[in-house]
Coordinates of C-alpha atoms and ligand atoms in Angstrom, one line a residue:
X1 CA 4.5 -12.6 31.2
X2 CA 2.8 -15.6 32.0
X3 CA -0.9 -16.2 30.9
X4 CA -1.9 -18.3 29.7
X5 CA -5.7 -17.1 30.6
X6 CA -8.5 -17.2 26.8
X7 CA -11.3 -15.1 28.1
X8 CA -10.9 -11.5 30.1
X9 CA -13.7 -11.8 32.8
X10 CA -16.0 -10.0 32.7
X11 CA -16.5 -6.5 33.2
X12 CA -17.0 -2.9 32.4
X13 CA -14.6 -0.4 31.0
X14 CA -15.6 2.9 31.3
X15 CA -14.0 4.8 29.6
X16 CA -12.8 8.7 30.3
X17 CA -11.8 11.3 27.4
X18 CA -14.8 8.7 25.4
X19 CA -14.7 11.5 22.6
X20 CA -10.9 11.9 21.3
X21 CA -8.1 10.9 19.6
X22 CA -7.4 7.9 21.5
X23 CA -10.6 6.2 22.0
X24 CA -11.2 6.3 17.8
X25 CA -8.0 5.3 17.1
X26 CA -6.5 2.5 19.2
X27 CA -8.2 1.7 22.1
X28 CA -12.0 1.0 20.0
X29 CA -10.1 -0.8 17.4
X30 CA -8.1 -2.5 20.0
X31 CA -11.1 -3.7 21.1
X32 CA -12.4 -4.6 18.3
X33 CA -9.6 -6.7 17.4
X34 CA -9.9 -9.0 21.1
X35 CA -13.4 -9.0 20.6
X36 CA -12.6 -10.9 16.7
X37 CA -10.8 -13.5 18.2
X38 CA -12.7 -14.6 21.3
X39 CA -11.0 -12.3 24.2
X40 CA -14.1 -10.1 25.4
X41 CA -16.6 -12.2 27.3
X42 CA -20.7 -11.5 26.3
X43 CA -21.3 -10.7 29.6
X44 CA -19.1 -7.5 29.3
X45 CA -19.4 -3.5 27.5
X46 CA -17.9 -0.1 27.2
X47 CA -20.0 3.4 28.8
X48 CA -18.0 6.2 27.5
X49 CA -17.5 8.9 29.6
X50 CA -16.7 12.4 28.0
X51 CA -17.0 16.1 28.6
X52 CA -19.9 16.8 26.0
X53 CA -23.0 16.1 25.5
X54 CA -24.5 13.3 23.5
X55 CA -27.2 11.4 23.4
X56 CA -25.8 7.5 23.5
X57 CA -27.1 6.5 20.6
X58 CA -25.2 9.9 18.9
X59 CA -21.9 8.4 20.7
X60 CA -22.6 4.5 19.1
X61 CA -23.3 5.6 15.6
X62 CA -20.1 7.6 15.9
X63 CA -17.9 5.0 17.3
X64 CA -18.9 2.7 14.8
X65 CA -18.6 5.2 11.8
X66 CA -15.0 5.5 13.3
X67 CA -14.1 2.3 14.0
X68 CA -15.1 1.5 10.2
X69 CA -12.2 4.4 9.4
X70 CA -10.1 2.6 12.3
X71 CA -9.9 -0.8 11.2
X72 CA -8.0 -1.7 8.6
X73 CA -9.6 -5.0 6.5
X74 CA -14.0 -4.2 5.6
X75 CA -14.7 -4.6 9.8
X76 CA -17.5 -7.5 11.0
X77 CA -20.9 -6.2 10.2
X78 CA -22.5 -9.0 13.4
X79 CA -19.2 -8.1 15.7
X80 CA -20.3 -4.0 14.6
X81 CA -23.8 -4.3 15.9
X82 CA -22.3 -7.0 19.5
X83 CA -20.4 -3.4 20.0
X84 CA -23.7 -1.2 19.0
X85 CA -25.2 -3.7 22.0
X86 CA -22.6 -2.5 24.2
X87 CA -21.3 1.1 23.8
X88 CA -23.2 3.4 26.1
X89 CA -22.2 6.9 26.5
X90 CA -22.4 10.1 29.6
X91 CA -21.5 13.5 29.3
X92 CA -20.8 16.2 31.8
X93 CA -18.9 18.2 34.3
X94 CA -15.3 16.0 35.1
X95 CA -15.7 18.6 38.1
X96 CA -18.9 18.5 39.1
X97 CA -19.4 15.3 41.7
X98 CA -22.5 15.7 41.6
X99 CA -24.6 14.8 38.6
X100 CA -21.4 13.3 36.2
X101 CA -20.4 11.2 38.7
X102 CA -24.5 10.2 39.9
X103 CA -25.0 9.8 36.6
X104 CA -22.7 7.1 36.3
X105 CA -23.0 4.9 39.1
X106 CA -27.1 4.6 37.9
X107 CA -25.3 3.7 33.9
X108 CA -23.1 1.6 35.9
X109 CA -25.8 -0.3 37.7
X110 CA -28.0 -0.4 34.4
X111 CA -25.5 -1.7 32.9
X112 CA -24.6 -4.3 35.0
X113 CA -28.1 -5.6 35.6
X114 CA -28.3 -5.5 31.5
X115 CA -25.7 -7.3 30.5
X116 CA -25.3 -9.8 33.9
X117 CA -22.0 -8.8 35.1
X118 CA -20.7 -8.6 37.9
X119 CA -19.5 -4.7 38.9
X120 CA -16.0 -5.2 38.1
X121 CA -15.2 -1.8 36.8
X122 CA -12.0 -1.3 34.5
X123 CA -11.7 2.3 34.3
X124 CA -9.1 3.9 31.1
X125 CA -7.7 7.4 31.8
X126 CA -8.0 9.3 28.5
X127 CA -7.7 12.6 29.7
X128 CA -4.8 14.9 30.6
X129 CA -3.2 13.7 33.2
X130 CA -3.8 17.4 34.7
X131 CA -7.4 15.3 36.2
X132 CA -5.9 11.9 36.5
X133 CA -6.2 12.4 40.2
X134 CA -9.9 14.8 40.2
X135 CA -10.8 12.6 37.8
X136 CA -9.8 8.9 40.3
X137 CA -11.2 11.3 43.7
X138 CA -14.2 11.6 43.0
X139 CA -14.8 8.3 41.5
X140 CA -13.9 6.8 45.2
X141 CA -15.8 9.5 46.8
X142 CA -18.7 8.3 45.0
X143 CA -17.7 4.3 46.2
X144 CA -17.1 3.0 42.7
X145 CA -14.0 2.2 43.2
X146 CA -12.8 0.7 46.5
X147 CA -12.8 -3.5 46.1
X148 CA -15.6 -5.9 47.8
X149 CA -17.7 -8.6 47.8
X150 CA -15.1 -10.3 45.3
X151 CA -15.2 -7.7 43.2
X152 CA -12.2 -5.3 41.3
X153 CA -11.5 -1.4 40.5
X154 CA -8.9 -1.0 38.1
X155 CA -7.7 2.0 37.3
X156 CA -5.9 2.5 33.6
X157 CA -4.3 6.0 33.4
X158 CA -2.5 6.8 29.9
X159 CA 0.8 9.1 29.4
X160 CA 1.9 10.9 30.6
X161 CA 1.7 10.0 33.9
X162 CA 3.2 13.7 35.5
X163 CA 4.6 16.0 33.1
X164 CA 7.7 16.2 35.2
X165 CA 9.4 15.2 38.4
X166 CA 7.8 16.3 40.9
X167 CA 4.2 15.7 39.4
X168 CA 5.2 12.5 39.0
X169 CA 5.6 12.1 42.1
X170 CA 3.0 14.0 43.9
X171 CA 0.5 11.6 41.1
X172 CA 1.8 8.5 42.5
X173 CA 1.0 10.0 46.8
X174 CA -1.9 11.4 45.3
X175 CA -3.2 7.7 43.9
X176 CA -2.0 5.9 46.7
X177 CA -3.7 8.0 49.1
X178 CA -7.0 6.8 47.5
X179 CA -6.3 3.6 45.8
X180 CA -3.6 -0.2 46.1
X181 CA -0.7 0.1 44.4
X182 CA -2.0 -3.4 42.8
X183 CA -5.7 -1.6 41.8
X184 CA -3.2 0.8 39.4
X185 CA -2.2 0.6 36.0
X186 CA 0.7 2.6 33.8
X187 CA -0.1 1.7 30.2
X188 CA 3.1 2.6 27.5
X189 CA 1.4 1.3 24.9
X190 CA 5.0 0.6 23.4
X191 CA 4.8 -2.9 25.6
X192 CA 1.7 -4.2 24.0
X193 CA 4.0 -4.3 20.8
X194 CA 4.7 -8.0 19.4
X195 CA 8.6 -6.8 18.5
X196 CA 9.0 -4.7 21.7
X197 CA 8.5 -8.1 23.7
X198 CA 10.1 -9.6 21.2
X199 CA 13.6 -7.9 22.4
X200 CA 13.6 -10.0 25.3
X201 CA 13.1 -13.7 24.1
X202 CA 15.7 -12.7 21.0
X203 CA 18.0 -11.7 23.8
X204 CA 17.6 -14.3 26.6
X205 CA 15.5 -17.3 24.3
X206 CA 18.9 -17.3 22.1
X207 CA 22.6 -18.4 23.2
X208 CA 24.3 -16.3 20.5
X209 CA 23.6 -12.6 21.1
X210 CA 23.9 -12.1 25.1
X211 CA 27.9 -13.1 25.1
X212 CA 28.2 -10.1 22.9
X213 CA 25.8 -7.7 24.1
X214 CA 28.0 -5.9 26.2
X215 CA 31.3 -2.8 26.2
X216 CA 33.9 -5.8 25.1
X217 CA 32.0 -5.7 21.2
X218 CA 29.4 -3.1 21.6
X219 CA 29.9 0.6 20.5
X220 CA 26.8 2.2 20.6
X221 CA 23.6 1.8 20.6
X222 CA 20.2 4.0 17.9
X223 CA 17.5 4.4 19.4
X224 CA 14.6 6.2 17.1
X225 CA 11.3 6.8 17.0
X226 CA 10.5 8.1 13.8
X227 CA 6.8 9.8 13.0
X228 CA 5.7 11.4 9.5
X229 CA 2.7 12.2 10.9
X230 CA 2.5 16.4 12.4
X231 CA 0.2 17.1 14.8
X232 CA -2.5 16.2 14.3
X233 CA -6.0 17.7 16.1
X234 CA -3.8 17.3 19.5
X235 CA -2.6 20.9 19.0
X236 CA -3.9 21.1 22.7
X237 CA -2.4 18.5 24.7
X238 CA 0.9 18.9 22.4
X239 CA 1.6 22.3 23.4
X240 CA 2.2 21.5 26.1
X241 CA 4.1 18.4 26.0
X242 CA 6.1 17.8 23.0
X243 CA 8.3 15.0 21.3
X244 CA 10.7 15.0 24.9
X245 CA 7.4 14.7 27.1
X246 CA 5.5 12.7 24.8
X247 CA 8.0 10.0 23.8
X248 CA 11.8 9.9 25.7
X249 CA 10.0 9.0 29.8
X250 CA 8.1 6.3 28.3
X251 CA 8.0 4.5 24.8
X252 CA 11.6 5.1 24.3
X253 CA 12.5 4.5 28.2
X254 CA 10.6 1.2 27.3
X255 CA 13.0 0.3 24.7
X256 CA 16.3 1.1 26.2
X257 CA 14.9 -0.4 28.7
X258 CA 14.4 -3.7 27.7
X259 CA 17.8 -3.8 25.4
X260 CA 19.8 -2.5 28.6
X261 CA 18.8 -5.0 30.9
X262 CA 20.2 -7.6 32.6
X263 CA 18.5 -10.8 32.5
X264 CA 15.4 -11.1 34.4
X265 CA 14.9 -14.6 37.1
X266 CA 11.4 -15.0 35.2
X267 CA 8.5 -13.4 33.5
X268 CA 6.4 -12.1 36.6
X269 CA 5.7 -8.9 36.6
X270 CA 8.0 -7.3 39.2
X271 CA 11.7 -9.3 38.4
X272 CA 11.3 -7.6 34.6
X273 CA 10.4 -4.2 36.3
X274 CA 13.7 -4.3 38.8
X275 CA 15.6 -5.5 35.7
X276 CA 14.4 -2.6 34.1
X277 CA 14.3 0.2 37.3
X278 CA 18.2 -0.4 37.6
X279 CA 19.1 0.4 33.8
X280 CA 16.4 4.2 34.8
X281 CA 18.4 3.9 37.6
X282 CA 22.4 3.2 36.6
X283 CA 21.4 6.6 33.7
X284 CA 23.4 9.4 34.4
X285 CA 22.1 13.3 35.0
X286 CA 22.1 15.6 33.3
X287 CA 23.8 18.6 34.2
X288 CA 22.8 21.9 32.4
X289 CA 25.8 21.8 31.1
X290 CA 25.5 18.1 29.6
X291 CA 22.4 19.4 28.5
X292 CA 23.8 21.4 26.1
X293 CA 26.0 19.4 24.7
X294 CA 23.7 16.1 24.7
X295 CA 20.4 17.1 24.1
X296 CA 19.2 18.5 20.9
X297 CA 15.2 20.4 20.1
X298 CA 13.4 20.7 16.7
X299 CA 11.1 22.2 15.3
X300 CA 9.1 21.2 11.9
X301 CA 8.9 23.5 9.3
X302 CA 6.6 23.8 6.1
X303 CA 7.8 20.8 3.9
X304 CA 7.1 17.5 1.8
X305 CA 6.1 14.5 3.1
X306 CA 5.5 11.9 0.1
X307 CA 5.9 14.1 -2.2
X308 CA 3.0 16.1 -1.1
X309 CA 3.4 19.5 1.2
X310 CA 2.1 20.1 4.6
X311 CA 3.0 22.7 6.7
X312 CA 5.0 24.1 9.8
X313 CA 4.6 23.3 13.0
X314 CA 3.8 27.2 14.5
X315 CA 0.4 27.0 11.1
X316 CA -1.4 23.7 12.3
X317 CA -4.2 23.7 14.0
X318 CA -4.4 25.0 18.0
X319 CA 0.1 25.5 17.6
X320 CA 0.4 29.6 19.4
X321 CA 2.7 31.1 16.3
X322 CA 5.5 32.2 18.3
X323 CA 5.4 28.7 20.0
X324 CA 8.7 27.6 21.6
X325 CA 7.3 23.7 21.3
X326 CA 9.4 20.9 20.3
X327 CA 8.7 18.2 18.2
X328 CA 12.0 16.6 17.5
X329 CA 14.4 15.5 20.3
X330 CA 17.5 13.5 20.1
X331 CA 19.5 12.7 23.5
X332 CA 22.5 11.3 24.3
X333 CA 22.3 8.6 27.5
X334 CA 25.9 7.1 28.9
X335 CA 24.4 4.3 31.5
X336 CA 27.2 3.6 34.2
X337 CA 27.3 -0.2 35.0
X338 CA 29.5 -3.2 34.3
X339 CA 27.9 -4.1 30.9
X340 CA 27.7 0.1 29.9
X341 CA 30.0 1.8 30.7
X342 CA 31.7 3.2 27.5
X343 CA 28.8 3.3 25.6
X344 CA 26.6 6.0 24.6
X345 CA 22.6 5.7 24.1
X346 CA 21.5 8.2 21.6
X347 CA 18.0 8.7 20.8
X348 CA 15.9 10.8 18.8
X349 CA 12.2 11.0 18.1
X350 CA 10.2 13.8 15.8
X351 CA 7.6 14.5 14.5
X352 CA 7.4 14.6 10.7
X353 CA 10.0 13.4 10.2
X354 CA 10.6 11.1 6.3
X355 CA 9.0 8.1 7.3
X356 CA 6.4 6.2 10.6
X357 CA 10.7 4.2 11.5
X358 CA 11.0 3.0 14.7
X359 CA 13.6 1.0 15.1
X360 CA 17.2 0.2 17.4
X361 CA 20.9 -0.5 15.9
X362 CA 22.7 -2.3 18.2
X363 CA 26.3 -0.7 16.0
X364 CA 28.8 -3.1 17.0
X365 CA 32.9 -2.4 17.3
X366 CA 35.0 -2.5 14.1
X367 CA 36.8 -6.1 13.7
X368 CA 40.9 -5.9 13.0
X369 CA 41.9 -4.2 9.5
X370 CA 45.9 -6.6 9.1
X371 CA 44.7 -8.7 7.4
X372 CA 43.5 -7.1 4.8
X373 CA 45.3 -4.0 4.1
X374 CA 47.8 -5.4 0.7
X375 CA 43.9 -5.6 -0.3
X376 CA 41.3 -3.8 -2.3
X377 CA 39.5 -3.8 0.7
X378 CA 39.8 -0.3 2.0
X379 CA 37.2 -0.2 5.0
X380 CA 35.7 -3.3 7.1
X381 CA 31.9 -3.5 6.9
X382 CA 30.8 -3.0 10.4
X383 CA 28.1 -5.7 12.6
X384 CA 24.7 -4.1 13.5
X385 CA 21.8 -5.6 14.5
X386 CA 18.8 -3.9 13.4
X387 CA 15.6 -4.6 15.6
X388 CA 12.8 -2.9 13.3
X389 CA 9.7 -2.3 16.3
X390 CA 7.9 -0.5 13.2
X391 CA 5.8 -0.4 10.7
X392 CA 7.7 -3.6 9.9
X393 CA 8.0 -5.9 12.6
X394 CA 11.6 -7.4 12.7
X395 CA 15.8 -8.2 12.8
X396 CA 18.0 -7.7 9.9
X397 CA 21.8 -8.8 10.7
X398 CA 24.9 -6.8 8.3
X399 CA 27.8 -7.8 7.9
X400 CA 30.6 -8.1 4.7
X401 CA 31.1 -10.5 2.7
X402 CA 32.5 -11.1 -0.1
X403 CA 32.6 -9.7 -3.1
X404 CA 32.9 -13.2 -6.1
X405 CA 35.4 -13.2 -7.5
X406 CA 39.4 -12.8 -8.1
X407 CA 40.3 -9.9 -6.1
X408 CA 38.7 -9.5 -2.4
X409 CA 37.3 -7.3 -2.5
X410 CA 33.7 -6.7 0.1
X411 CA 30.5 -5.7 0.1
X412 CA 27.8 -5.4 3.0
X413 CA 24.9 -7.5 3.0
X414 CA 22.2 -8.4 5.3
X415 CA 20.7 -10.9 6.5
X416 CA 16.5 -10.4 7.0
X417 CA 13.7 -11.4 9.6
X418 CA 10.5 -10.8 8.7
X419 CA 7.7 -11.3 11.2
X420 CA 4.9 -11.3 8.5
X421 CA 6.4 -14.0 6.8
X422 CA 7.4 -16.3 9.0
X423 CA 4.5 -15.5 11.5
X424 CA 1.6 -14.1 8.9
X425 CA -0.1 -11.0 9.4
X426 CA -0.6 -9.6 13.5
X427 CA -3.6 -6.8 12.9
X428 CA -2.7 -5.2 16.1
X429 CA -2.6 -1.7 17.5
X430 CA -0.7 -2.3 20.7
X431 CA -3.0 -1.6 22.5
X432 CA -4.8 -5.2 22.4
X433 CA -1.7 -6.8 24.5
X434 CA -2.6 -4.2 27.2
X435 CA -5.6 -4.2 27.9
X436 CA -6.8 -7.9 27.6
X437 CA -3.8 -7.6 30.8
X438 CA -6.0 -5.3 32.3
X439 CA -8.2 -7.5 32.1
X440 CA -7.5 -10.4 34.0
X441 CA -4.4 -8.3 36.7
X442 CA -2.0 -9.3 35.0
X443 CA 0.8 -6.7 35.9
X444 CA 4.0 -7.3 33.9
X445 CA 3.3 -5.0 31.2
X446 CA 2.6 -1.8 33.3
X447 CA 5.6 1.1 34.8
X448 CA 5.0 1.1 38.7
X449 CA 5.7 3.7 41.1
X450 CA 9.2 3.7 40.8
X451 CA 9.8 3.6 37.1
X452 CA 8.0 5.9 36.3
X453 CA 9.3 8.8 37.9
X454 CA 13.4 7.7 37.8
X455 CA 12.0 8.4 34.3
X456 CA 11.1 11.5 35.2
X457 CA 14.1 12.4 37.2
X458 CA 16.2 12.0 33.7
X459 CA 14.6 14.4 31.9
X460 CA 13.4 17.1 34.1
X461 CA 16.8 18.5 34.1
X462 CA 16.8 18.6 30.0
X463 CA 13.2 19.5 30.3
X464 CA 14.5 22.9 32.1
X465 CA 17.6 24.0 30.9
X466 CA 15.3 23.8 27.8
X467 CA 12.6 26.0 30.1
X468 CA 15.0 28.1 30.5
X469 CA 16.6 28.9 27.0
X470 CA 14.4 29.1 24.7
X471 CA 15.0 27.7 21.4
X472 CA 15.9 30.9 18.7
X473 CA 16.7 28.5 16.3
X474 CA 12.8 27.5 16.1
X475 CA 11.9 26.1 12.9
X476 CA 15.1 24.1 12.5
X477 CA 14.1 21.0 10.2
X478 CA 12.3 21.0 7.1
X479 CA 9.4 18.7 7.6
X480 CA 10.0 15.0 5.6
X481 CA 14.1 15.2 6.3
X482 CA 15.4 13.9 9.8
X483 CA 15.2 16.6 11.7
X484 CA 17.5 19.3 12.2
X485 CA 21.2 19.4 12.2
X486 CA 22.6 19.0 15.3
X487 CA 21.4 15.9 15.8
X488 CA 24.1 14.9 12.4
X489 CA 26.3 16.7 14.8
X490 CA 25.3 14.9 18.0
X491 CA 26.9 11.8 16.4
X492 CA 29.5 13.6 14.4
X493 CA 31.6 14.9 16.8
X494 CA 32.6 11.0 17.3
X495 CA 32.3 10.0 14.3
X496 CA 29.1 8.3 14.3
X497 CA 26.5 8.6 12.0
X498 CA 22.7 8.0 12.5
X499 CA 21.2 4.8 10.6
X500 CA 18.7 8.0 8.3
X501 CA 17.5 4.9 5.9
X502 CA 14.1 3.4 6.1
X503 CA 15.4 -0.4 5.7
Ligands
LIG601 C1 1.5 8.8 21.3 C2 1.6 9.6 21.8 O1 2.3 7.7 22.8 O2 2.3 7.5 20.8 C3 1.8 10.3 20.2 O3 1.7 10.8 22.8 C4 2.4 9.3 18.8 O4 2.8 11.6 19.9 C5 2.2 8.0 19.5 O5 1.8 9.8 17.4 C6 2.6 7.2 18.6 O6 2.5 5.4 18.8 P1 2.6 4.2 17.5 O7 2.2 3.6 18.2 O8 1.6 5.7 16.5 O9 4.1 4.3 17.7

């Protein structure tokens, strides 16, 4: 994470999947934020590539309208114009390397000349993973992938990178046949979030937390990534993916590895990634029996979110009326190493939950009770540290305090650190830092081939059992709830409880 450059290197960002949801919701707003803070050079341009045959002017108008919708506060008119002048589009069939890729080549030449940009190309694959290898091969075949004359060619792959262990391995192998590992950037936008990056600073930049950050003091860890949104317009993708593939081997495992890893020797890309990789290697593999006992899947039914009726998953656009795709997943994981042996890590994620709410809960063990036997205290408050990832970024320490008065009684209180209150507003999509790092060639916050493969290795047995035994009780949770009752039971079996509060 050593980052001293302020402005990205001159380049053309080529977005495959330019008319998709990610481009409008995240990529353009992130580029806008980077430009607003002076991180993009003047010799910069964007070439959108999509299947739709759109005129460049129509694409520009669409993107500018999207920017106005997705950039909070009123976007700056001058900046919108700056983008408009640098945004291009070409469309066609991704399978047809004769026409589309020739058009891309010509457009890139034109754009580089017009904006005085060296041929540094930053290819962003916002397309289904099944197309990654094919599209990359066509780029290379058309002479647009090889790094020469001091110009770089970087390939950014959106998640999910593969759809199980075998496919991730095969994808890595086919990309590595045509590209160098240093050209490959596997993105996980959770690593772009400030609070996620702060986990390392919080743990290793302070003295008081690390000595108790282990199985001697910690009872268990909970990671929740909840969303109130449903599947939106992404039905086609989501039907094949489901909550487990969509969120667990990527975003949730990033949160988990940063929470559980040993201190790295430096912030260099491989030092950090080595420690994360060791955690992935230490996670106990699921057997078919443990999938039954230690995992829960769910699919949302109709319900209410913020007082508004919302439909069941099976009634959403592009979803099969008898769909068996899960929109909720919960897993109990064990990390078999000296720090964490015997400490369960519970993770859960779902659509149509009560709110957009992501956090990591470090639940500490109980203090001895003996001192309080003769008092009116029936139960001691247990300590917990909550790392709030979003929407309110911060850290809370939960502890017990004496309630003022003549008798000894105890109340639970919170000590809160709020990012916004202390450091002011930081409007970010989570993609700014990652796009910028890609443009300056810093891979620290991107996933290495081995990490991606180990992550899939952990969840593939779950996918296999879930596929072999289709869920019979779907839909099994009401929209606006915390998921199916089996998710509560997963913790209740050992006397634990999810922290089902949005605080
Ligand atoms: C994406 C998933 O990777 O992350 C989406 O595909 C999900 O389904 C999104 O909604 C959540 O990201 P964020 O930054 O809004 O928490």
